[in-house]
XYZ file of C-alpha atoms in Angstrom:
704
model
C 125.758 115.651 62.888
C 127.573 117.439 66.240
C 127.154 120.919 65.745
C 130.463 123.600 66.393
C 129.094 126.343 69.215
C 133.154 128.347 68.993
C 131.306 131.094 67.998
C 129.175 131.534 70.357
C 131.469 130.906 72.888
C 133.795 133.665 71.721
C 130.496 136.607 71.799
C 129.611 135.864 74.987
C 133.437 135.264 76.103
C 134.141 139.155 74.357
C 130.663 140.112 76.052
C 131.898 139.199 79.649
C 134.950 141.118 79.705
C 133.587 144.587 77.984
C 131.033 144.112 80.251
C 133.351 143.785 83.523
C 135.045 146.580 81.997
C 132.691 148.709 81.685
C 131.025 148.255 85.162
C 134.361 148.302 87.016
C 134.526 151.907 85.585
C 131.735 153.029 87.635
C 132.701 150.285 90.379
C 134.653 152.122 93.330
C 135.976 151.864 97.176
C 133.473 153.700 98.255
C 130.355 153.071 96.174
C 127.311 154.891 97.638
C 124.723 155.911 95.978
C 121.923 159.388 96.358
C 119.592 160.800 94.899
C 119.695 164.420 93.336
C 117.383 166.187 95.990
C 120.483 165.105 98.378
C 123.513 167.109 96.649
C 121.232 169.946 96.195
C 120.495 170.248 99.717
C 124.270 169.340 99.956
C 125.445 172.238 97.861
C 123.178 174.715 99.175
C 124.880 173.856 102.833
C 128.253 174.564 101.301
C 129.367 170.478 102.121
C 130.058 170.097 98.176
C 134.000 170.655 97.147
C 133.624 169.101 93.504
C 132.099 166.893 91.260
C 133.078 165.053 88.145
C 130.226 164.156 85.830
C 131.007 160.951 83.961
C 129.304 159.235 81.691
C 125.744 158.353 81.112
C 124.224 161.584 83.405
C 126.222 159.867 86.624
C 127.755 162.715 89.065
C 130.363 161.929 91.182
C 130.412 164.090 94.783
C 133.596 164.836 96.730
C 132.881 166.392 100.301
C 134.908 168.607 102.491
C 136.502 167.647 105.297
C 136.191 163.879 104.287
C 139.141 161.416 103.583
C 138.388 161.909 99.984
C 138.754 165.108 100.224
C 141.364 167.088 97.542
C 141.388 163.447 95.658
C 140.974 162.749 92.052
C 136.906 162.291 91.896
C 136.880 160.021 88.663
C 137.818 157.929 91.556
C 137.862 158.831 94.985
C 134.331 159.802 95.832
C 131.610 160.001 98.842
C 128.251 159.126 96.678
C 127.155 159.541 93.441
C 123.905 160.395 91.719
C 122.126 159.750 88.191
C 120.116 162.671 86.323
C 117.620 162.409 83.204
C 118.469 163.958 80.952
C 116.278 167.253 81.285
C 117.462 167.259 84.785
C 121.412 167.541 83.217
C 121.557 170.640 82.415
C 119.575 172.071 85.764
C 122.590 170.656 87.962
C 124.954 172.430 85.397
C 123.147 175.417 86.340
C 122.944 174.527 90.055
C 126.091 174.516 89.643
C 127.336 177.688 88.260
C 124.675 179.953 90.400
C 126.168 178.133 93.671
C 130.443 179.165 92.271
C 128.816 182.770 91.239
C 127.417 183.607 95.044
C 130.428 181.894 97.083
C 130.587 183.681 100.109
C 133.800 184.091 101.810
C 135.626 181.413 103.491
C 133.651 178.685 100.401
C 136.034 176.966 97.897
C 134.577 176.936 94.429
C 132.524 173.537 93.101
C 134.420 172.222 89.832
C 132.253 170.634 88.130
C 134.540 168.308 84.655
C 133.310 166.050 82.425
C 135.562 162.551 81.418
C 134.946 161.576 77.817
C 132.011 161.241 76.419
C 132.106 160.296 72.890
C 134.360 157.694 74.405
C 131.933 156.042 76.950
C 129.081 155.896 74.967
C 130.719 154.147 72.281
C 131.704 151.951 75.054
C 128.026 151.934 75.920
C 126.676 151.483 72.358
C 128.958 148.390 71.711
C 128.362 146.448 75.321
C 124.507 146.584 74.300
C 125.129 145.839 71.026
C 127.010 142.731 71.902
C 124.222 141.960 74.534
C 122.029 141.951 72.041
C 123.858 139.892 69.709
C 124.301 137.216 72.920
C 120.637 137.373 72.869
C 120.381 136.608 69.848
C 122.681 133.763 69.400
C 120.874 132.279 72.143
C 117.374 132.292 70.718
C 118.687 131.054 67.936
C 120.034 127.702 69.235
C 117.332 127.241 71.600
C 114.882 127.697 68.195
C 116.772 124.745 66.680
C 116.791 122.824 69.794
C 113.705 123.028 69.586
C 113.132 121.853 66.179
C 115.883 119.004 66.538
C 114.470 115.777 65.575
C 115.572 114.057 68.963
C 113.660 117.282 71.139
C 110.386 115.673 72.382
C 109.051 119.747 72.425
C 107.619 119.688 69.297
C 107.138 115.695 69.236
C 105.596 115.672 72.255
C 102.392 113.912 70.238
C 104.315 111.417 68.642
C 104.706 107.740 70.193
C 107.998 107.102 72.236
C 107.821 103.535 71.160
C 111.132 101.526 70.898
C 111.676 99.736 67.905
C 113.243 96.597 68.219
C 114.366 93.986 65.598
C 116.912 91.123 65.339
C 115.103 90.355 68.985
C 117.911 87.036 70.314
C 115.319 85.949 73.220
C 114.094 82.773 72.447
C 111.716 80.414 74.481
C 114.464 78.170 75.180
C 115.502 81.319 77.270
C 111.571 81.543 79.031
C 111.769 78.112 81.306
C 108.960 77.062 83.720
C 105.893 77.987 81.673
C 105.142 75.458 78.814
C 101.693 75.927 78.577
C 101.787 79.486 78.325
C 104.344 78.368 75.351
C 101.887 76.600 73.337
C 99.772 79.073 73.835
C 101.999 81.952 71.926
C 102.681 79.401 69.428
C 99.898 79.668 67.473
C 100.595 83.245 67.168
C 104.672 82.745 65.991
C 102.995 80.838 63.338
C 100.901 82.785 62.628
C 102.945 85.768 61.586
C 105.432 83.509 59.647
C 102.571 81.778 57.753
C 99.669 83.457 57.687
C 98.426 82.017 54.701
C 96.814 78.814 56.111
C 94.764 80.300 58.668
C 93.980 82.346 55.728
C 92.562 80.026 53.930
C 90.798 78.035 56.560
C 89.320 81.401 57.142
C 90.462 81.591 60.827
C 91.409 85.062 62.221
C 94.268 85.200 64.735
C 93.936 86.864 67.863
C 94.247 90.688 67.982
C 95.497 90.934 70.943
C 96.839 88.714 73.893
C 96.909 89.611 77.089
C 99.322 88.295 79.935
C 97.940 88.496 83.709
C 100.579 87.232 86.127
C 102.024 88.166 89.244
C 105.285 90.123 88.959
C 108.153 88.701 88.191
C 106.588 85.990 86.198
C 108.226 86.933 83.219
C 105.687 88.268 81.108
C 107.599 90.525 79.367
C 110.081 88.018 78.604
C 107.139 86.384 76.851
C 106.862 89.301 74.673
C 109.694 89.535 73.718
C 110.748 85.637 73.329
C 107.411 85.506 70.833
C 108.756 88.562 68.601
C 112.569 86.373 68.793
C 111.240 83.102 67.642
C 108.642 85.237 64.959
C 111.829 87.505 63.489
C 109.356 90.400 63.081
C 109.778 93.441 64.305
C 109.261 94.476 68.465
C 107.164 97.883 69.459
C 107.360 98.342 73.399
C 105.886 100.648 75.433
C 104.930 100.861 78.990
C 101.435 101.839 79.280
C 102.706 104.817 81.877
C 104.127 106.763 78.813
C 100.944 107.405 77.313
C 99.431 109.358 79.990
C 100.724 113.213 80.103
C 100.008 116.544 81.660
C 99.181 118.407 78.286
C 95.038 117.191 77.251
C 95.076 115.016 73.518
C 98.766 113.869 73.660
C 98.052 110.338 74.884
C 95.282 109.842 72.289
C 97.901 111.406 69.560
C 101.035 108.941 70.833
C 98.514 105.917 70.627
C 97.639 106.696 67.173
C 101.539 107.263 66.045
C 102.391 104.277 67.643
C 99.599 102.379 65.490
C 100.761 104.582 62.069
C 104.685 103.190 62.944
C 103.554 99.669 63.709
C 100.844 99.614 60.403
C 104.434 100.732 58.144
C 106.646 97.946 59.663
C 103.276 94.844 59.150
C 104.185 91.953 60.423
C 105.068 92.859 63.725
C 104.448 92.886 67.981
C 103.227 95.788 69.804
C 103.822 95.315 73.792
C 102.300 97.512 76.328
C 103.658 96.870 79.485
C 101.462 97.605 82.799
C 98.735 98.268 80.262
C 96.473 99.198 83.759
C 97.904 102.425 84.258
C 95.778 103.782 81.186
C 93.256 100.472 80.657
C 91.753 100.980 84.121
C 88.290 101.345 83.735
C 85.850 104.478 83.422
C 83.582 105.985 85.021
C 83.543 108.536 88.129
C 85.158 107.886 91.682
C 88.005 108.964 93.595
C 89.999 106.368 91.059
C 89.042 107.588 87.921
C 87.353 110.113 85.967
C 90.349 111.337 84.461
C 89.241 112.915 81.019
C 92.961 113.070 79.680
C 93.629 108.906 80.467
C 89.995 108.298 79.283
C 90.855 109.883 75.949
C 93.852 107.493 75.759
C 91.786 104.429 76.729
C 89.672 105.637 74.185
C 91.935 106.085 71.185
C 93.326 102.341 72.343
C 89.890 100.960 71.952
C 89.270 102.220 68.555
C 92.678 101.186 67.139
C 92.577 98.228 68.581
C 89.012 97.856 66.616
C 90.033 98.648 63.727
C 92.814 96.162 62.434
C 91.893 94.622 59.905
C 91.149 90.741 59.757
C 94.629 88.983 59.855
C 96.760 92.591 59.255
C 99.660 90.972 60.815
C 99.864 93.395 63.866
C 99.689 91.531 67.151
C 99.394 93.433 70.247
C 100.108 91.985 73.601
C 99.666 93.353 77.031
C 100.972 93.017 80.292
C 99.547 93.663 83.781
C 99.267 92.259 87.401
C 95.906 94.067 88.021
C 93.608 92.576 85.193
C 90.553 93.345 87.799
C 90.869 96.735 87.249
C 91.041 96.798 83.478
C 87.929 98.264 81.267
C 85.770 95.395 80.403
C 85.884 96.918 77.115
C 89.803 96.589 76.003
C 89.035 93.059 77.100
C 86.300 91.916 75.089
C 86.716 89.702 72.209
C 87.554 91.395 69.558
C 90.379 93.549 71.053
C 92.071 91.114 73.860
C 91.199 88.280 72.353
C 92.918 85.547 74.569
C 93.900 86.221 77.561
C 97.123 83.603 79.184
C 97.858 83.820 82.827
C 101.314 83.097 83.572
C 101.480 81.806 87.531
C 104.172 81.204 89.754
C 106.470 78.002 88.222
C 105.922 74.373 89.665
C 108.974 72.665 91.235
C 110.047 71.440 87.859
C 109.706 75.120 86.573
C 112.119 76.106 89.098
C 114.824 73.854 88.316
C 113.874 74.447 85.014
C 114.428 78.613 85.355
C 117.415 78.306 87.734
C 119.211 76.236 84.958
C 118.594 78.514 82.954
C 119.498 81.676 85.101
C 123.105 79.508 86.165
C 124.412 79.382 82.656
C 127.204 81.902 83.235
C 128.074 81.123 86.864
C 130.634 78.304 88.139
C 128.623 76.082 89.753
C 130.487 74.072 92.681
C 129.830 70.134 92.432
C 127.618 69.653 95.441
C 125.069 72.135 94.065
C 121.584 70.273 92.744
C 118.913 72.725 91.313
C 116.297 69.918 92.893
C 116.598 70.588 96.457
C 116.820 74.488 95.574
C 113.271 74.043 93.571
C 112.166 72.163 96.329
C 113.353 74.853 99.036
C 112.141 77.900 96.806
C 108.079 77.125 96.986
C 106.081 80.442 95.401
C 109.176 81.814 94.056
C 109.138 83.485 90.650
C 111.629 83.299 88.149
C 112.691 87.345 88.893
C 113.124 85.855 92.889
C 115.210 82.793 91.340
C 117.504 84.791 89.280
C 117.762 87.185 92.386
C 118.691 84.066 94.523
C 120.925 83.165 92.338
C 122.769 86.530 91.871
C 122.606 86.717 95.631
C 124.145 83.312 95.587
C 127.371 84.456 93.688
C 127.941 87.872 95.177
C 127.956 85.888 99.001
C 130.739 83.511 96.543
C 133.088 86.113 96.199
C 132.914 87.630 99.443
C 133.792 84.359 100.904
C 136.331 83.965 98.136
C 135.240 81.006 96.649
C 136.248 79.760 93.206
C 132.284 78.590 92.441
C 128.957 78.733 93.973
C 127.756 76.556 95.890
C 125.574 74.671 97.994
C 125.637 76.563 101.112
C 125.790 80.274 99.323
C 122.757 79.527 97.769
C 121.248 78.674 100.783
C 122.797 81.766 102.868
C 121.642 83.990 100.006
C 118.081 82.360 100.166
C 117.959 83.230 104.282
C 118.940 86.660 103.333
C 116.804 87.443 100.902
C 113.679 85.917 102.558
C 114.853 87.176 106.301
C 117.773 89.575 105.862
C 121.345 89.498 106.845
C 122.254 87.816 110.007
C 123.126 89.885 112.411
C 125.991 87.913 114.375
C 127.198 90.517 116.136
C 124.736 91.843 117.837
C 124.380 92.005 121.374
C 122.155 90.014 122.332
C 121.371 89.043 126.446
C 120.999 85.566 128.078
C 117.918 86.787 129.233
C 116.764 87.673 126.004
C 118.676 84.556 124.391
C 116.824 81.791 126.679
C 112.766 83.765 126.036
C 113.849 83.463 122.474
C 114.818 79.556 122.470
C 111.579 79.281 124.051
C 109.780 81.212 121.847
C 110.833 79.199 118.684
C 111.233 76.039 120.357
C 107.226 76.416 120.782
C 106.962 76.734 117.272
C 109.145 73.603 116.562
C 107.803 71.001 118.956
C 104.036 72.051 117.787
C 105.387 72.011 114.237
C 106.641 68.574 114.512
C 103.691 66.839 116.181
C 100.524 68.263 114.619
C 99.989 66.047 111.239
C 98.686 68.535 108.969
C 101.191 71.278 109.182
C 105.142 71.417 107.065
C 107.869 69.960 108.180
C 110.155 71.382 110.337
C 113.758 71.472 109.134
C 115.619 75.036 110.823
C 115.701 76.094 114.219
C 117.508 78.926 114.885
C 117.945 81.811 116.806
C 120.281 83.885 115.516
C 118.879 87.300 114.400
C 117.943 87.836 110.971
C 116.304 91.264 109.863
C 113.721 92.320 112.483
C 112.947 88.773 113.366
C 115.526 87.702 116.872
C 114.881 84.422 115.879
C 113.020 81.654 113.043
C 111.810 78.345 112.399
C 111.571 77.530 108.978
C 108.864 74.826 107.597
C 109.425 73.299 104.198
C 106.543 72.514 102.354
C 106.184 68.835 100.951
C 104.716 69.981 98.141
C 103.071 72.179 95.634
C 100.407 72.145 97.372
C 97.316 74.552 95.648
C 94.602 74.339 98.312
C 95.007 74.422 101.781
C 92.179 72.258 103.917
C 90.867 73.716 107.096
C 92.404 70.996 108.876
C 95.728 72.357 108.029
C 94.750 75.612 108.275
C 93.607 74.944 111.923
C 97.018 72.934 112.706
C 99.143 76.329 110.946
C 97.311 78.415 113.559
C 98.361 76.485 116.239
C 101.516 75.966 115.407
C 101.993 79.963 114.906
C 100.995 80.210 118.202
C 103.277 78.255 120.141
C 105.960 80.784 120.872
C 103.063 82.606 122.551
C 101.994 79.384 124.477
C 105.603 78.573 125.611
C 106.180 82.247 127.340
C 103.103 81.756 129.070
C 104.131 77.813 130.082
C 107.447 78.495 130.819
C 108.215 82.844 131.667
C 105.211 83.166 133.675
C 104.524 86.200 131.328
C 104.562 87.667 127.830
C 106.995 89.867 125.310
C 106.137 91.705 121.947
C 108.118 88.993 119.938
C 104.746 87.023 118.821
C 103.521 89.900 117.346
C 103.779 88.837 113.355
C 101.913 85.678 114.534
C 99.380 87.152 115.954
C 98.855 89.070 112.466
C 99.211 85.707 110.657
C 97.129 83.942 112.491
C 94.581 87.191 112.476
C 94.520 86.930 109.101
C 94.262 82.917 107.900
C 91.256 82.913 110.362
C 89.567 86.201 108.933
C 89.652 84.243 105.562
C 88.237 81.104 106.425
C 85.150 83.164 107.874
C 85.120 85.629 105.310
C 85.898 84.077 102.376
C 86.162 80.150 102.513
C 83.244 79.492 104.409
C 84.686 77.279 106.791
C 82.934 78.277 109.615
C 79.149 76.435 110.755
C 77.747 79.429 112.582
C 78.202 81.506 109.263
C 77.997 78.875 106.446
C 79.310 78.988 103.003
C 78.478 82.314 102.763
C 80.850 85.249 101.136
C 81.387 87.942 103.287
C 84.512 89.844 102.296
C 86.483 90.270 99.805
C 90.486 89.607 99.432
C 93.126 91.763 97.231
C 93.398 95.301 96.966
C 90.978 98.094 96.735
C 89.988 100.031 93.430
C 89.583 102.837 94.868
C 87.879 104.329 91.699
C 85.294 101.381 91.556
C 85.185 100.342 95.141
C 84.572 103.728 96.922
C 80.989 104.982 97.710
C 79.991 100.792 97.219
C 76.827 99.721 99.580
C 77.483 97.250 102.104
C 77.189 93.915 101.740
C 76.718 92.620 105.730
C 74.966 94.363 108.213
C 76.490 95.126 111.225
C 74.988 91.878 113.744
C 76.825 89.856 110.655
C 79.951 91.807 111.297
C 79.379 90.628 114.832
C 79.268 87.555 114.257
C 82.488 87.058 112.081
C 84.620 89.034 115.350
C 82.885 85.792 116.982
C 84.284 83.204 115.245
C 87.464 84.479 114.493
C 87.747 84.782 117.807
C 86.628 81.165 118.482
C 88.958 79.873 116.384
C 92.068 81.509 117.258
C 91.453 80.467 121.059
C 90.316 77.444 120.092
C 93.764 76.691 118.706
C 95.310 78.403 121.493
C 93.475 75.913 123.836
C 94.703 73.066 121.949
C 98.441 73.403 121.658
C 98.461 74.690 125.193
C 97.663 71.265 125.866
C 99.984 69.502 123.767
C 103.054 71.533 124.923
C 102.274 71.168 128.681
C 102.474 67.343 127.874
C 106.073 67.704 126.352
C 107.397 70.137 128.608
C 110.560 68.077 128.527
C 111.444 67.780 125.084
C 110.703 71.515 124.880
C 113.015 72.009 127.613
C 115.318 70.752 126.269
C 114.924 72.342 122.606
C 115.490 75.674 123.861
C 118.406 74.294 126.009
C 119.909 72.743 122.854
C 119.287 76.152 121.064
C 120.898 78.644 123.434
C 123.658 76.289 123.512
C 124.205 75.991 119.297
C 121.821 78.834 117.845
C 121.165 76.883 115.025
C 119.872 72.874 114.959
C 118.095 70.648 112.112
C 115.444 68.450 110.831
C 117.506 65.967 112.461
C 118.545 67.258 116.017
C 114.324 68.398 116.358
C 113.831 64.444 115.182
C 116.299 63.331 118.059
C 114.805 65.953 120.820
C 111.675 64.563 120.187
C 112.684 60.864 120.225
C 113.642 61.794 123.774
C 117.101 61.988 123.524
C 118.953 64.088 126.381
C 120.529 67.200 126.273
C 124.563 65.628 126.133
C 123.495 63.171 123.514
C 121.905 65.784 121.159
C 124.968 68.114 121.652
C 127.288 65.124 121.258
C 125.713 64.336 117.855
C 125.607 67.665 116.365
C 129.507 68.063 117.421
C 130.154 65.019 115.434
C 128.040 65.786 112.351
C 129.487 68.928 111.198
C 133.256 67.619 112.091
C 132.273 65.043 110.104
C 131.105 67.474 107.366
C 134.027 70.141 108.057
C 136.130 66.684 106.937
C 133.965 66.053 103.572
C 134.800 69.782 102.959
C 138.581 69.658 103.064
C 138.572 66.432 101.295
C 136.213 67.489 98.457
C 138.387 71.062 98.217
C 141.398 69.232 98.216
C 140.196 67.004 95.240
C 138.993 69.624 93.479
C 142.035 71.569 93.541
C 144.119 68.148 92.980
C 141.911 67.791 89.225
C 142.189 71.379 88.553
C 146.237 71.264 89.029
C 146.228 68.246 86.967
C 144.178 69.724 83.992
C 145.922 72.399 83.819
C 148.487 71.530 81.708
C 150.266 74.872 79.752
C 152.087 73.581 77.647
C 150.381 70.642 76.211
C 147.896 72.349 73.680
C 145.609 69.783 73.517
C 144.905 70.245 76.632
C 140.867 71.395 77.513
C 139.092 74.684 78.274
C 140.729 74.895 81.815
C 143.642 75.733 80.074
C 143.879 79.501 80.305
C 146.070 79.845 77.175
C 144.005 77.774 75.032
C 141.490 80.592 72.577
C 138.843 78.008 72.446
C 136.209 78.464 75.413
C 135.194 76.277 78.025
C 131.554 77.036 77.296
C 128.913 73.442 77.164
C 131.951 71.534 77.114
C 132.018 67.986 79.430
C 134.472 68.878 81.529
C 135.261 67.860 85.542
C 135.960 71.072 86.074
C 134.254 72.317 89.469
C 134.848 75.801 88.511
C 133.549 75.066 84.753
C 130.032 75.826 83.856
C 127.153 73.049 85.309
C 123.950 72.717 83.650
C 122.332 71.131 86.312
C 122.951 67.403 85.058
C 124.278 65.338 87.645
C 124.996 61.099 87.751
C 122.434 59.342 89.615
C 124.723 58.891 92.792
C 125.155 62.601 92.700
C 121.851 62.549 92.913
C 120.835 60.860 95.991
C 123.466 62.121 97.623
C 122.500 65.338 97.429
C 118.736 64.261 98.799
C 120.168 62.924 101.968
C 121.471 66.272 102.598
C 118.216 68.025 102.103
C 117.427 67.940 105.646
C 120.485 70.957 105.670
C 119.525 72.936 103.002
C 115.974 72.832 102.438
C 114.388 75.961 104.470
C 110.799 77.963 103.838
C 109.749 80.306 106.826
C 107.698 80.407 109.209
C 106.944 81.432 112.835
C 109.542 84.026 113.516
C 110.034 85.552 116.532
């Protein structure tokens, strides 16, 4: 219920008006304050003409020979002063003595008073109103503190949000079928706990979802609650941590008290590493408040009765820093790793996120899934959203394949900077740099396929070479790593051979190859000198655990590691140099084509490496794009014709494309290219898209 504070507004308004009137009474044009001593000195020297005694023991003084001389001292005066209660009579006596002992030529000082009763009453009323306003504000503040929604007095209560009737289902979670199977048992227990109890089985107390950011861990938890139809308590790990001692532990107790009142239910703690990291001293630990909160969480998880109906789920992407007591059996019994989706998973995720988007007929999610290796569900959702924004920007009626590929390039490398002024010299250097990557990428047997080479600046890169992996390989062999390092050095090698100088454009390549070579030596054990010994770590460092730890390698071994890294990179550099020297003609032609056309694709790269001339390649590019432009125009005309033919406003039986139809067009089988596309294409369309994969397949590698 909304409270009415109109009375308070009126009190404040009246107090302000009276206060302004009260203070305006004493505010004058020449408001200047002096001390009593200065007044007595002026009085003794015969400078005072008149004195006006106002309320509150204030005296206004008019001096002789000033601009205020002869005027009303109540309004015009030279200065004023205050006296205490005891000093009031002394001032009067001084004035009387001065008037009785006047010498010739001096004017009698007249001391007058205004109505003290009125002014005293005004003062009393003013101060009473001020006190009333302060009391009113105090009452409002106290009521606010005691309010149920105010957290000042409820600081120890849990801020978890309880949701019922969750609409998220497993159909909204795609690309993780194995993870779904792990959670089916939890849903079945929440729906039918009796059969597990009769069998003597104990359902896991806690389930820990582990995986990279954006893989859908939170979405999984909501889907479990939605499928089971139980209340869902969600809270972040950081919500437990507070600056006040004991608040975190109190909130943990409050959270599980609420859960026990709403059994069966699911308690979900997102980013649990904020409160569940390893206990102990060090720069990253030693926080007593956080450790108290963790201790209380451990107690609550251990205090569950067998099959109590409370399932605690948590999500994190830093399971390596969690306290071992949190992940032991009896607390978080089951850990489910939510991995990045494979090509089939990415296709399913794309279909889910495309439900509310009109898709053009040339969109094939199989191709999009192949060109997005390593992308999570969040990445794919962002990709389709970016494609929809680009479609609106380009005034398209539906999201086309070109919008999706442009969105992918924008997200990976940044927006294209076609308006950037690039000199012919820089354009030539970039062309040779990217041609070096492309030639080696084409010739080396263990690298991914070259699909696009461009010298158009994008993001911080002056140009880039995109590679598409042939499959979602889990492991990289030593041969592939060495060829990848060689390909990445292609830009620098091309600069050395053609320009006889080097630029800073290979800085990103150098960093990448150094990291790869270091992992080959220290992590993967791929050197004969050091053998299969783990010599370093990968991943992030947890300061509270790793700070101050003893060295695991000697200075001599560290020196050998550096030598092996240099050996690998130098070996690859020599190999790349030898290959490019043998194919200087192809390198020169590719650079010339890039300068002329700015962007080439797999087809052009293949023609160049097969020995085609500059003129032949340029002619092929012109014909290819002219054909595609004609096909695009034809497709647009056919779509418009089909739309116009189906948009019959006079036919009540016309389908969902009728804007006057009350029946929505969602989920209907229609040939309208502007209608929702569920990704189900005919086999002929699939084959047609496979022929165009060389244009749309992109994986960034070797940017300039």
